[in-house]
PDB file of C-alpha atoms and ligand atoms in Angstrom:
ATOM      1  CA  UNK R  87     149.122  44.581  60.990  1.00  0.00           C
ATOM      2  CA  UNK R  88     150.313  46.746  63.861  1.00  0.00           C
ATOM      3  CA  UNK R  89     147.485  47.589  66.227  1.00  0.00           C
ATOM      4  CA  UNK R  90     147.905  50.646  68.393  1.00  0.00           C
ATOM      5  CA  UNK R  91     146.041  52.210  71.271  1.00  0.00           C
ATOM      6  CA  UNK R  92     143.018  54.086  69.975  1.00  0.00           C
ATOM      7  CA  UNK R  93     142.671  51.927  66.841  1.00  0.00           C
ATOM      8  CA  UNK R  94     139.366  50.198  66.180  1.00  0.00           C
ATOM      9  CA  UNK R  95     139.744  46.513  67.097  1.00  0.00           C
ATOM     10  CA  UNK R  96     139.412  44.603  63.815  1.00  0.00           C
ATOM     11  CA  UNK R  97     136.144  42.732  63.393  1.00  0.00           C
ATOM     12  CA  UNK R  98     136.121  39.004  62.548  1.00  0.00           C
ATOM     13  CA  UNK R  99     133.894  35.966  62.439  1.00  0.00           C
ATOM     14  CA  UNK R 100     135.328  32.813  63.972  1.00  0.00           C
ATOM     15  CA  UNK R 101     134.226  29.512  65.523  1.00  0.00           C
ATOM     16  CA  UNK R 102     134.282  29.272  69.296  1.00  0.00           C
ATOM     17  CA  UNK R 103     133.258  27.011  72.118  1.00  0.00           C
ATOM     18  CA  UNK R 104     129.871  28.792  72.230  1.00  0.00           C
ATOM     19  CA  UNK R 105     129.339  28.736  68.445  1.00  0.00           C
ATOM     20  CA  UNK R 106     130.266  31.206  65.733  1.00  0.00           C
ATOM     21  CA  UNK R 107     131.251  34.617  67.069  1.00  0.00           C
ATOM     22  CA  UNK R 108     130.858  37.807  65.027  1.00  0.00           C
ATOM     23  CA  UNK R 109     133.182  39.823  67.165  1.00  0.00           C
ATOM     24  CA  UNK R 110     131.741  43.348  67.128  1.00  0.00           C
ATOM     25  CA  UNK R 111     128.179  42.045  67.369  1.00  0.00           C
ATOM     26  CA  UNK R 112     129.111  39.661  70.215  1.00  0.00           C
ATOM     27  CA  UNK R 113     130.915  42.445  72.106  1.00  0.00           C
ATOM     28  CA  UNK R 114     127.887  44.736  71.878  1.00  0.00           C
ATOM     29  CA  UNK R 115     127.924  47.474  74.560  1.00  0.00           C
ATOM     30  CA  UNK R 116     130.490  45.653  76.706  1.00  0.00           C
ATOM     31  CA  UNK R 117     134.206  45.977  77.274  1.00  0.00           C
ATOM     32  CA  UNK R 118     136.209  42.978  76.027  1.00  0.00           C
ATOM     33  CA  UNK R 119     139.434  41.346  77.189  1.00  0.00           C
ATOM     34  CA  UNK R 120     140.724  39.433  74.151  1.00  0.00           C
ATOM     35  CA  UNK R 121     143.675  37.258  75.164  1.00  0.00           C
ATOM     36  CA  UNK R 122     145.682  34.608  73.354  1.00  0.00           C
ATOM     37  CA  UNK R 123     147.224  31.314  74.470  1.00  0.00           C
ATOM     38  CA  UNK R 124     150.064  29.337  72.915  1.00  0.00           C
ATOM     39  CA  UNK R 125     148.266  25.981  72.944  1.00  0.00           C
ATOM     40  CA  UNK R 126     145.612  23.790  74.559  1.00  0.00           C
ATOM     41  CA  UNK R 127     146.610  21.326  77.288  1.00  0.00           C
ATOM     42  CA  UNK R 128     149.596  23.377  78.418  1.00  0.00           C
ATOM     43  CA  UNK R 129     150.143  24.099  82.093  1.00  0.00           C
ATOM     44  CA  UNK R 130     150.396  27.893  82.240  1.00  0.00           C
ATOM     45  CA  UNK R 131     147.428  28.390  79.892  1.00  0.00           C
ATOM     46  CA  UNK R 132     145.363  26.015  82.003  1.00  0.00           C
ATOM     47  CA  UNK R 133     145.960  28.124  85.113  1.00  0.00           C
ATOM     48  CA  UNK R 134     145.237  31.360  83.217  1.00  0.00           C
ATOM     49  CA  UNK R 135     141.896  30.151  81.895  1.00  0.00           C
ATOM     50  CA  UNK R 136     140.997  28.780  85.324  1.00  0.00           C
ATOM     51  CA  UNK R 137     141.813  32.136  86.899  1.00  0.00           C
ATOM     52  CA  UNK R 138     139.712  34.001  84.320  1.00  0.00           C
ATOM     53  CA  UNK R 139     136.766  31.705  85.050  1.00  0.00           C
ATOM     54  CA  UNK R 140     137.116  32.293  88.788  1.00  0.00           C
ATOM     55  CA  UNK R 141     137.098  36.057  88.203  1.00  0.00           C
ATOM     56  CA  UNK R 142     133.798  35.915  86.253  1.00  0.00           C
ATOM     57  CA  UNK R 143     132.016  38.045  88.848  1.00  0.00           C
ATOM     58  CA  UNK R 144     134.755  40.684  88.760  1.00  0.00           C
ATOM     59  CA  UNK R 145     134.609  40.905  84.959  1.00  0.00           C
ATOM     60  CA  UNK R 146     130.791  41.046  84.931  1.00  0.00           C
ATOM     61  CA  UNK R 147     130.737  43.786  87.595  1.00  0.00           C
ATOM     62  CA  UNK R 148     132.870  45.914  85.265  1.00  0.00           C
ATOM     63  CA  UNK R 149     130.740  45.119  82.174  1.00  0.00           C
ATOM     64  CA  UNK R 150     133.616  43.106  80.645  1.00  0.00           C
ATOM     65  CA  UNK R 151     133.412  39.960  78.487  1.00  0.00           C
ATOM     66  CA  UNK R 152     136.560  37.803  78.377  1.00  0.00           C
ATOM     67  CA  UNK R 153     137.355  36.090  75.052  1.00  0.00           C
ATOM     68  CA  UNK R 154     140.268  33.637  74.782  1.00  0.00           C
ATOM     69  CA  UNK R 155     142.062  32.708  71.543  1.00  0.00           C
ATOM     70  CA  UNK R 156     144.013  29.564  70.787  1.00  0.00           C
ATOM     71  CA  UNK R 157     145.020  28.198  67.387  1.00  0.00           C
ATOM     72  CA  UNK R 158     143.924  24.672  68.286  1.00  0.00           C
ATOM     73  CA  UNK R 159     140.669  23.232  66.881  1.00  0.00           C
ATOM     74  CA  UNK R 160     137.251  23.277  68.522  1.00  0.00           C
ATOM     75  CA  UNK R 161     137.223  19.594  69.574  1.00  0.00           C
ATOM     76  CA  UNK R 162     140.497  20.098  71.405  1.00  0.00           C
ATOM     77  CA  UNK R 163     139.124  23.180  73.184  1.00  0.00           C
ATOM     78  CA  UNK R 164     136.026  21.251  74.305  1.00  0.00           C
ATOM     79  CA  UNK R 165     138.166  18.505  75.851  1.00  0.00           C
ATOM     80  CA  UNK R 166     140.561  21.005  77.390  1.00  0.00           C
ATOM     81  CA  UNK R 167     137.702  22.868  79.088  1.00  0.00           C
ATOM     82  CA  UNK R 168     136.870  19.657  80.983  1.00  0.00           C
ATOM     83  CA  UNK R 169     140.459  19.516  82.176  1.00  0.00           C
ATOM     84  CA  UNK R 170     140.492  23.186  83.196  1.00  0.00           C
ATOM     85  CA  UNK R 171     137.280  22.728  85.143  1.00  0.00           C
ATOM     86  CA  UNK R 172     138.647  19.612  86.877  1.00  0.00           C
ATOM     87  CA  UNK R 173     142.145  20.824  87.663  1.00  0.00           C
ATOM     88  CA  UNK R 174     141.321  24.441  88.529  1.00  0.00           C
ATOM     89  CA  UNK R 175     138.077  23.699  90.413  1.00  0.00           C
ATOM     90  CA  UNK R 176     136.016  26.102  88.354  1.00  0.00           C
ATOM     91  CA  UNK R 177     133.655  26.276  85.369  1.00  0.00           C
ATOM     92  CA  UNK R 178     134.900  27.953  82.205  1.00  0.00           C
ATOM     93  CA  UNK R 179     132.087  30.352  81.465  1.00  0.00           C
ATOM     94  CA  UNK R 180     133.527  32.429  78.618  1.00  0.00           C
ATOM     95  CA  UNK R 181     134.235  31.455  74.999  1.00  0.00           C
ATOM     96  CA  UNK R 182     137.519  30.236  73.545  1.00  0.00           C
ATOM     97  CA  UNK R 183     137.990  31.008  69.852  1.00  0.00           C
ATOM     98  CA  UNK R 184     138.988  27.973  67.777  1.00  0.00           C
ATOM     99  CA  UNK R 185     141.439  29.838  65.594  1.00  0.00           C
ATOM    100  CA  UNK R 186     142.906  26.852  63.731  1.00  0.00           C
ATOM    101  CA  UNK R 187     143.137  28.895  60.509  1.00  0.00           C
ATOM    102  CA  UNK R 188     144.896  31.681  62.502  1.00  0.00           C
ATOM    103  CA  UNK R 189     142.534  34.310  61.206  1.00  0.00           C
ATOM    104  CA  UNK R 190     142.356  36.147  64.526  1.00  0.00           C
ATOM    105  CA  UNK R 191     145.967  35.460  65.521  1.00  0.00           C
ATOM    106  CA  UNK R 192     147.186  37.073  62.305  1.00  0.00           C
ATOM    107  CA  UNK R 193     144.687  39.924  62.366  1.00  0.00           C
ATOM    108  CA  UNK R 194     145.869  40.852  65.874  1.00  0.00           C
ATOM    109  CA  UNK R 195     149.580  40.043  65.270  1.00  0.00           C
ATOM    110  CA  UNK R 196     149.600  37.452  68.063  1.00  0.00           C
ATOM    111  CA  UNK R 197     152.232  35.207  66.467  1.00  0.00           C
ATOM    112  CA  UNK R 198     155.795  36.381  67.118  1.00  0.00           C
ATOM    113  CA  UNK R 199     157.880  33.738  65.329  1.00  0.00           C
ATOM    114  CA  UNK R 200     161.196  34.875  66.791  1.00  0.00           C
ATOM    115  CA  UNK R 201     159.776  34.141  70.247  1.00  0.00           C
ATOM    116  CA  UNK R 202     157.514  31.151  69.610  1.00  0.00           C
ATOM    117  CA  UNK R 203     157.200  29.404  66.274  1.00  0.00           C
ATOM    118  CA  UNK R 204     153.714  28.413  65.085  1.00  0.00           C
ATOM    119  CA  UNK R 205     151.750  29.528  68.150  1.00  0.00           C
ATOM    120  CA  UNK R 206     150.475  32.719  69.666  1.00  0.00           C
ATOM    121  CA  UNK R 207     152.324  34.464  72.455  1.00  0.00           C
ATOM    122  CA  UNK R 208     150.308  35.751  75.434  1.00  0.00           C
ATOM    123  CA  UNK R 209     148.694  38.880  73.987  1.00  0.00           C
ATOM    124  CA  UNK R 210     146.047  40.934  75.782  1.00  0.00           C
ATOM    125  CA  UNK R 211     143.800  43.547  74.195  1.00  0.00           C
ATOM    126  CA  UNK R 212     141.402  45.566  76.332  1.00  0.00           C
ATOM    127  CA  UNK R 213     138.697  46.921  74.014  1.00  0.00           C
ATOM    128  CA  UNK R 214     136.082  49.475  75.057  1.00  0.00           C
ATOM    129  CA  UNK R 215     132.366  49.546  74.118  1.00  0.00           C
ATOM    130  CA  UNK R 216     133.179  51.804  71.112  1.00  0.00           C
ATOM    131  CA  UNK R 217     135.504  48.970  69.940  1.00  0.00           C
ATOM    132  CA  UNK R 218     138.631  51.037  70.525  1.00  0.00           C
ATOM    133  CA  UNK R 219     141.788  49.284  71.699  1.00  0.00           C
ATOM    134  CA  UNK R 220     142.619  50.759  75.107  1.00  0.00           C
ATOM    135  CA  UNK R 221     145.482  48.502  76.244  1.00  0.00           C
ATOM    136  CA  UNK R 222     147.855  46.024  74.649  1.00  0.00           C
ATOM    137  CA  UNK R 223     150.155  43.664  76.546  1.00  0.00           C
ATOM    138  CA  UNK R 224     152.452  40.951  75.232  1.00  0.00           C
ATOM    139  CA  UNK R 225     153.837  38.319  77.586  1.00  0.00           C
ATOM    140  CA  UNK R 226     156.150  35.434  76.731  1.00  0.00           C
ATOM    141  CA  UNK R 227     154.806  31.875  76.778  1.00  0.00           C
ATOM    142  CA  UNK R 228     156.749  31.109  79.944  1.00  0.00           C
ATOM    143  CA  UNK R 229     155.078  33.834  82.053  1.00  0.00           C
ATOM    144  CA  UNK R 230     151.450  33.597  83.087  1.00  0.00           C
ATOM    145  CA  UNK R 231     149.611  36.894  83.150  1.00  0.00           C
ATOM    146  CA  UNK R 232     148.477  38.785  86.252  1.00  0.00           C
ATOM    147  CA  UNK R 233     144.696  39.002  85.951  1.00  0.00           C
ATOM    148  CA  UNK R 234     144.468  41.275  88.989  1.00  0.00           C
ATOM    149  CA  UNK R 235     146.519  43.774  86.997  1.00  0.00           C
ATOM    150  CA  UNK R 236     144.170  43.439  84.023  1.00  0.00           C
ATOM    151  CA  UNK R 237     141.209  44.244  86.294  1.00  0.00           C
ATOM    152  CA  UNK R 238     143.169  47.158  87.800  1.00  0.00           C
ATOM    153  CA  UNK R 239     143.738  48.668  84.348  1.00  0.00           C
ATOM    154  CA  UNK R 240     140.038  48.307  83.516  1.00  0.00           C
ATOM    155  CA  UNK R 241     139.196  50.127  86.761  1.00  0.00           C
ATOM    156  CA  UNK R 242     141.622  52.890  85.835  1.00  0.00           C
ATOM    157  CA  UNK R 243     140.263  53.208  82.277  1.00  0.00           C
ATOM    158  CA  UNK R 244     136.652  53.325  83.435  1.00  0.00           C
ATOM    159  CA  UNK R 245     137.469  55.883  86.148  1.00  0.00           C
ATOM    160  CA  UNK R 246     139.589  58.153  83.956  1.00  0.00           C
ATOM    161  CA  UNK R 247     136.994  58.034  81.150  1.00  0.00           C
ATOM    162  CA  UNK R 248     134.420  59.683  83.382  1.00  0.00           C
ATOM    163  CA  UNK R 249     136.490  62.059  85.547  1.00  0.00           C
ATOM    164  CA  UNK R 250     139.333  64.442  84.673  1.00  0.00           C
ATOM    165  CA  UNK R 251     141.882  62.317  86.513  1.00  0.00           C
ATOM    166  CA  UNK R 252     144.666  59.827  85.849  1.00  0.00           C
ATOM    167  CA  UNK R 253     145.919  57.077  88.144  1.00  0.00           C
ATOM    168  CA  UNK R 254     149.463  57.135  89.570  1.00  0.00           C
ATOM    169  CA  UNK R 255     152.008  54.322  89.857  1.00  0.00           C
ATOM    170  CA  UNK R 256     150.673  51.193  91.551  1.00  0.00           C
ATOM    171  CA  UNK R 257     147.263  52.816  92.025  1.00  0.00           C
ATOM    172  CA  UNK R 258     144.609  50.603  93.545  1.00  0.00           C
ATOM    173  CA  UNK R 259     140.863  51.211  93.737  1.00  0.00           C
ATOM    174  CA  UNK R 260     140.252  53.770  96.521  1.00  0.00           C
ATOM    175  CA  UNK R 261     143.722  55.362  96.432  1.00  0.00           C
ATOM    176  CA  UNK R 262     144.281  59.020  95.620  1.00  0.00           C
ATOM    177  CA  UNK R 263     144.339  59.962  91.924  1.00  0.00           C
ATOM    178  CA  UNK R 264     145.997  62.808  90.050  1.00  0.00           C
ATOM    179  CA  UNK R 265     144.120  65.724  88.498  1.00  0.00           C
ATOM    180  CA  UNK R 266     144.932  65.933  84.775  1.00  0.00           C
ATOM    181  CA  UNK R 267     147.386  68.799  84.095  1.00  0.00           C
ATOM    182  CA  UNK R 268     145.079  70.302  81.430  1.00  0.00           C
ATOM    183  CA  UNK R 269     142.470  71.096  84.090  1.00  0.00           C
ATOM    184  CA  UNK R 270     143.390  74.559  85.413  1.00  0.00           C
ATOM    185  CA  UNK R 271     140.104  76.412  85.949  1.00  0.00           C
ATOM    186  CA  UNK R 272     139.761  76.844  89.767  1.00  0.00           C
ATOM    187  CA  UNK R 273     135.944  76.826  89.640  1.00  0.00           C
ATOM    188  CA  UNK R 274     135.822  73.592  87.681  1.00  0.00           C
ATOM    189  CA  UNK R 275     138.423  72.025  89.979  1.00  0.00           C
ATOM    190  CA  UNK R 276     136.352  72.993  93.040  1.00  0.00           C
ATOM    191  CA  UNK R 277     133.187  71.603  91.438  1.00  0.00           C
ATOM    192  CA  UNK R 278     134.766  68.345  90.309  1.00  0.00           C
ATOM    193  CA  UNK R 279     136.815  67.744  93.449  1.00  0.00           C
ATOM    194  CA  UNK R 280     134.842  69.094  96.424  1.00  0.00           C
ATOM    195  CA  UNK R 281     137.143  67.260  98.849  1.00  0.00           C
ATOM    196  CA  UNK R 282     140.013  69.464  97.636  1.00  0.00           C
ATOM    197  CA  UNK R 283     143.454  68.421  96.513  1.00  0.00           C
ATOM    198  CA  UNK R 284     147.114  68.462  97.541  1.00  0.00           C
ATOM    199  CA  UNK R 285     149.473  70.253  95.144  1.00  0.00           C
ATOM    200  CA  UNK R 286     152.916  68.686  95.624  1.00  0.00           C
ATOM    201  CA  UNK R 287     154.020  70.568  92.522  1.00  0.00           C
ATOM    202  CA  UNK R 288     151.792  72.712  90.276  1.00  0.00           C
ATOM    203  CA  UNK R 289     151.663  69.779  87.839  1.00  0.00           C
ATOM    204  CA  UNK R 290     151.292  67.062  90.530  1.00  0.00           C
ATOM    205  CA  UNK R 291     147.946  67.443  92.280  1.00  0.00           C
ATOM    206  CA  UNK R 292     146.500  64.559  94.255  1.00  0.00           C
ATOM    207  CA  UNK R 293     142.827  64.230  95.162  1.00  0.00           C
ATOM    208  CA  UNK R 294     140.625  61.511  96.695  1.00  0.00           C
ATOM    209  CA  UNK R 295     139.157  59.138  94.091  1.00  0.00           C
ATOM    210  CA  UNK R 296     136.079  61.105  92.929  1.00  0.00           C
ATOM    211  CA  UNK R 297     133.600  58.256  92.405  1.00  0.00           C
ATOM    212  CA  UNK R 298     133.983  57.080  96.022  1.00  0.00           C
ATOM    213  CA  UNK R 299     132.655  60.208  97.767  1.00  0.00           C
TER     214      UNK R 299
HETATM  215  C1  BEZ A  35     152.160  26.803  78.950  1.00  0.00           C
HETATM  216  O1  BEZ A  35     151.054  27.326  78.750  1.00  0.00           O
HETATM  217  O2  BEZ A  35     152.368  26.190  79.971  1.00  0.00           O
HETATM  218  C2  BEZ A  35     153.257  26.968  77.932  1.00  0.00           C
HETATM  219  C3  BEZ A  35     152.935  27.071  76.602  1.00  0.00           C
HETATM  220  C4  BEZ A  35     153.956  27.191  75.683  1.00  0.00           C
HETATM  221  C5  BEZ A  35     155.276  27.227  76.106  1.00  0.00           C
HETATM  222  C6  BEZ A  35     155.566  27.172  77.461  1.00  0.00           C
HETATM  223  C7  BEZ A  35     154.551  27.033  78.380  1.00  0.00           C
END
């Protein structure tokens, strides 16, 4: 099944390291980062899960729940968590789905057999509180993901959901943003952006990040 931006993230029930998860119910009013791993006890995955655990405060501050997926069984996950905690000096504080029957991996098209036989690649789905898919990423097994980038995209999504702006290339929290081209009414622009804006071209208007005034 091809999942696209704006689609409703498919619901599922699956075992996890914190017990059975009914996905939509578990997500509740939160954002979710659903991300897959090729296998337990592999080096890159170990660093990725350690990094996610260390960023717990950053995810919580943004109302985001991380949820990892691996097609290994629950007992393996439980042992692996000990290793992650020991080697990455952290405490894994988010669930890992035990997707041994590949229910979730297949539902979310996380197995790309021409890249990696019999295991998931490194997929990421950012899902909003309405359960809509807002970002998809697919990395190869050999490349660990950049979790700072995942947080940056969440910041952009949350900002652009509540203001008529978009974020330019390499935007970081606090940088200027662009006013969406569809916004043309001068009164509304003045009301929304009291600090004014710079029009480099009529379609390229930069303004200070509105939620930091
Ligand atoms: C890893 O997580 O280290 C890994 C997994 C599968 C293939 C290559 C690396």
